[in-house]
């Protein structure tokens, strides 16, 4: 099972590393202990909305962008581990991977390029 806190931590860490920033620097700007920020990034602690806003502020990234990326990754994880529900009513079924892939690969997709690449693979 994929945990939301793990995906959120992965996204936050990836953003920090892309900016070549240290845990210490971000924790100081976000006014959170270095240890706690490390636990959030490793998916060991659930961050409050206030803490997430503070971390995002320290990274200079809108919280909505972080949540969008987490949501996209969560959706992919669900699709990869979704059971086949042949006997379930149509409205309860998850979309087929092929359907989602063609929808995501269309020109209307405005999400993250790495998610599009993962779906296409």
XYZ file of C-alpha atoms in Angstrom:
121
model
C 0.000 0.000 0.000
C 1.289 3.445 -0.906
C 1.132 5.952 1.920
C 0.361 9.594 1.300
C 3.047 10.718 3.743
C 5.697 8.747 1.816
C 4.761 10.287 -1.525
C 4.631 13.738 0.048
C 8.059 13.250 1.588
C 9.475 12.064 -1.733
C 8.155 15.137 -3.530
C 9.491 17.524 -0.872
C 12.911 15.884 -0.881
C 13.090 15.907 -4.688
C 12.246 19.626 -4.748
C 14.888 20.407 -2.115
C 17.570 18.356 -3.865
C 16.750 19.947 -7.250
C 17.420 23.315 -5.645
C 20.712 22.009 -4.182
C 19.538 23.017 -0.703
C 20.429 21.296 2.542
C 18.025 19.991 5.150
C 19.524 22.497 7.580
C 18.873 25.450 5.281
C 15.255 24.498 4.584
C 14.543 23.582 8.194
C 15.862 26.966 9.352
C 13.772 28.886 6.803
C 10.678 26.772 7.549
C 11.249 27.086 11.318
C 11.047 23.347 11.886
C 13.665 21.115 13.454
C 16.100 19.467 11.104
C 15.202 16.043 12.510
C 11.486 16.551 12.011
C 11.943 17.758 8.437
C 14.097 14.705 7.758
C 11.351 12.433 9.132
C 8.747 14.171 6.956
C 10.922 13.698 3.864
C 11.404 10.016 4.696
C 7.658 9.543 5.107
C 7.922 8.732 8.807
C 5.902 11.707 10.082
C 2.603 13.212 8.975
C 3.060 16.921 8.348
C 0.278 19.338 9.298
C -1.049 21.756 6.698
C 0.706 24.597 8.526
C 4.017 22.745 8.453
C 3.593 21.892 4.748
C 2.880 25.541 3.966
C 5.989 26.562 5.873
C 8.195 24.000 4.089
C 6.789 25.005 0.714
C 7.428 28.657 1.567
C 11.033 27.825 2.441
C 11.384 26.014 -0.885
C 9.690 28.836 -2.792
C 7.119 26.438 -4.257
C 3.333 26.793 -4.024
C 1.685 24.161 -1.821
C -0.796 23.522 -4.646
C 2.067 22.430 -6.937
C 3.355 19.971 -4.342
C -0.119 18.560 -3.751
C -0.726 18.234 -7.501
C 2.480 16.264 -7.952
C 1.653 14.039 -4.973
C -1.851 13.498 -6.350
C -0.516 12.521 -9.780
C 1.925 10.046 -8.257
C -0.745 8.632 -5.947
C -3.083 8.079 -8.910
C -0.354 6.197 -10.768
C 0.392 4.052 -7.732
C -3.297 3.213 -7.396
C -3.527 2.219 -11.052
C -0.480 -0.011 -10.800
C -1.894 -1.864 -7.798
C -5.602 -1.764 -8.651
C -7.387 -5.131 -8.553
C -9.464 -6.160 -11.540
C -13.098 -5.609 -10.650
C -14.835 -7.596 -13.373
C -17.937 -8.205 -11.251
C -18.239 -4.650 -9.944
C -20.747 -2.236 -11.457
C -19.262 0.034 -14.136
C -19.439 3.172 -11.941
C -17.284 1.473 -9.250
C -14.504 0.321 -11.585
C -11.167 2.061 -11.865
C -10.255 3.152 -15.379
C -8.098 0.798 -17.415
C -4.421 1.772 -17.649
C -4.690 2.096 -21.445
C -7.578 4.549 -21.108
C -5.750 6.613 -18.529
C -2.565 6.537 -20.585
C -4.290 7.850 -23.693
C -6.062 10.538 -21.684
C -2.865 11.664 -19.995
C -0.836 11.659 -23.176
C -3.253 13.994 -24.953
C -2.593 17.704 -25.539
C -4.977 18.680 -22.730
C -2.666 17.199 -20.073
C -1.015 19.987 -18.101
C 0.550 17.976 -15.282
C 4.106 16.975 -14.642
C 6.204 15.626 -17.531
C 7.747 12.861 -15.423
C 4.256 11.527 -14.610
C 3.373 11.510 -18.302
C 6.583 9.582 -19.028
C 5.817 7.045 -16.273
C 2.318 6.401 -17.660
C 3.630 6.037 -21.213
C 6.160 3.392 -20.105
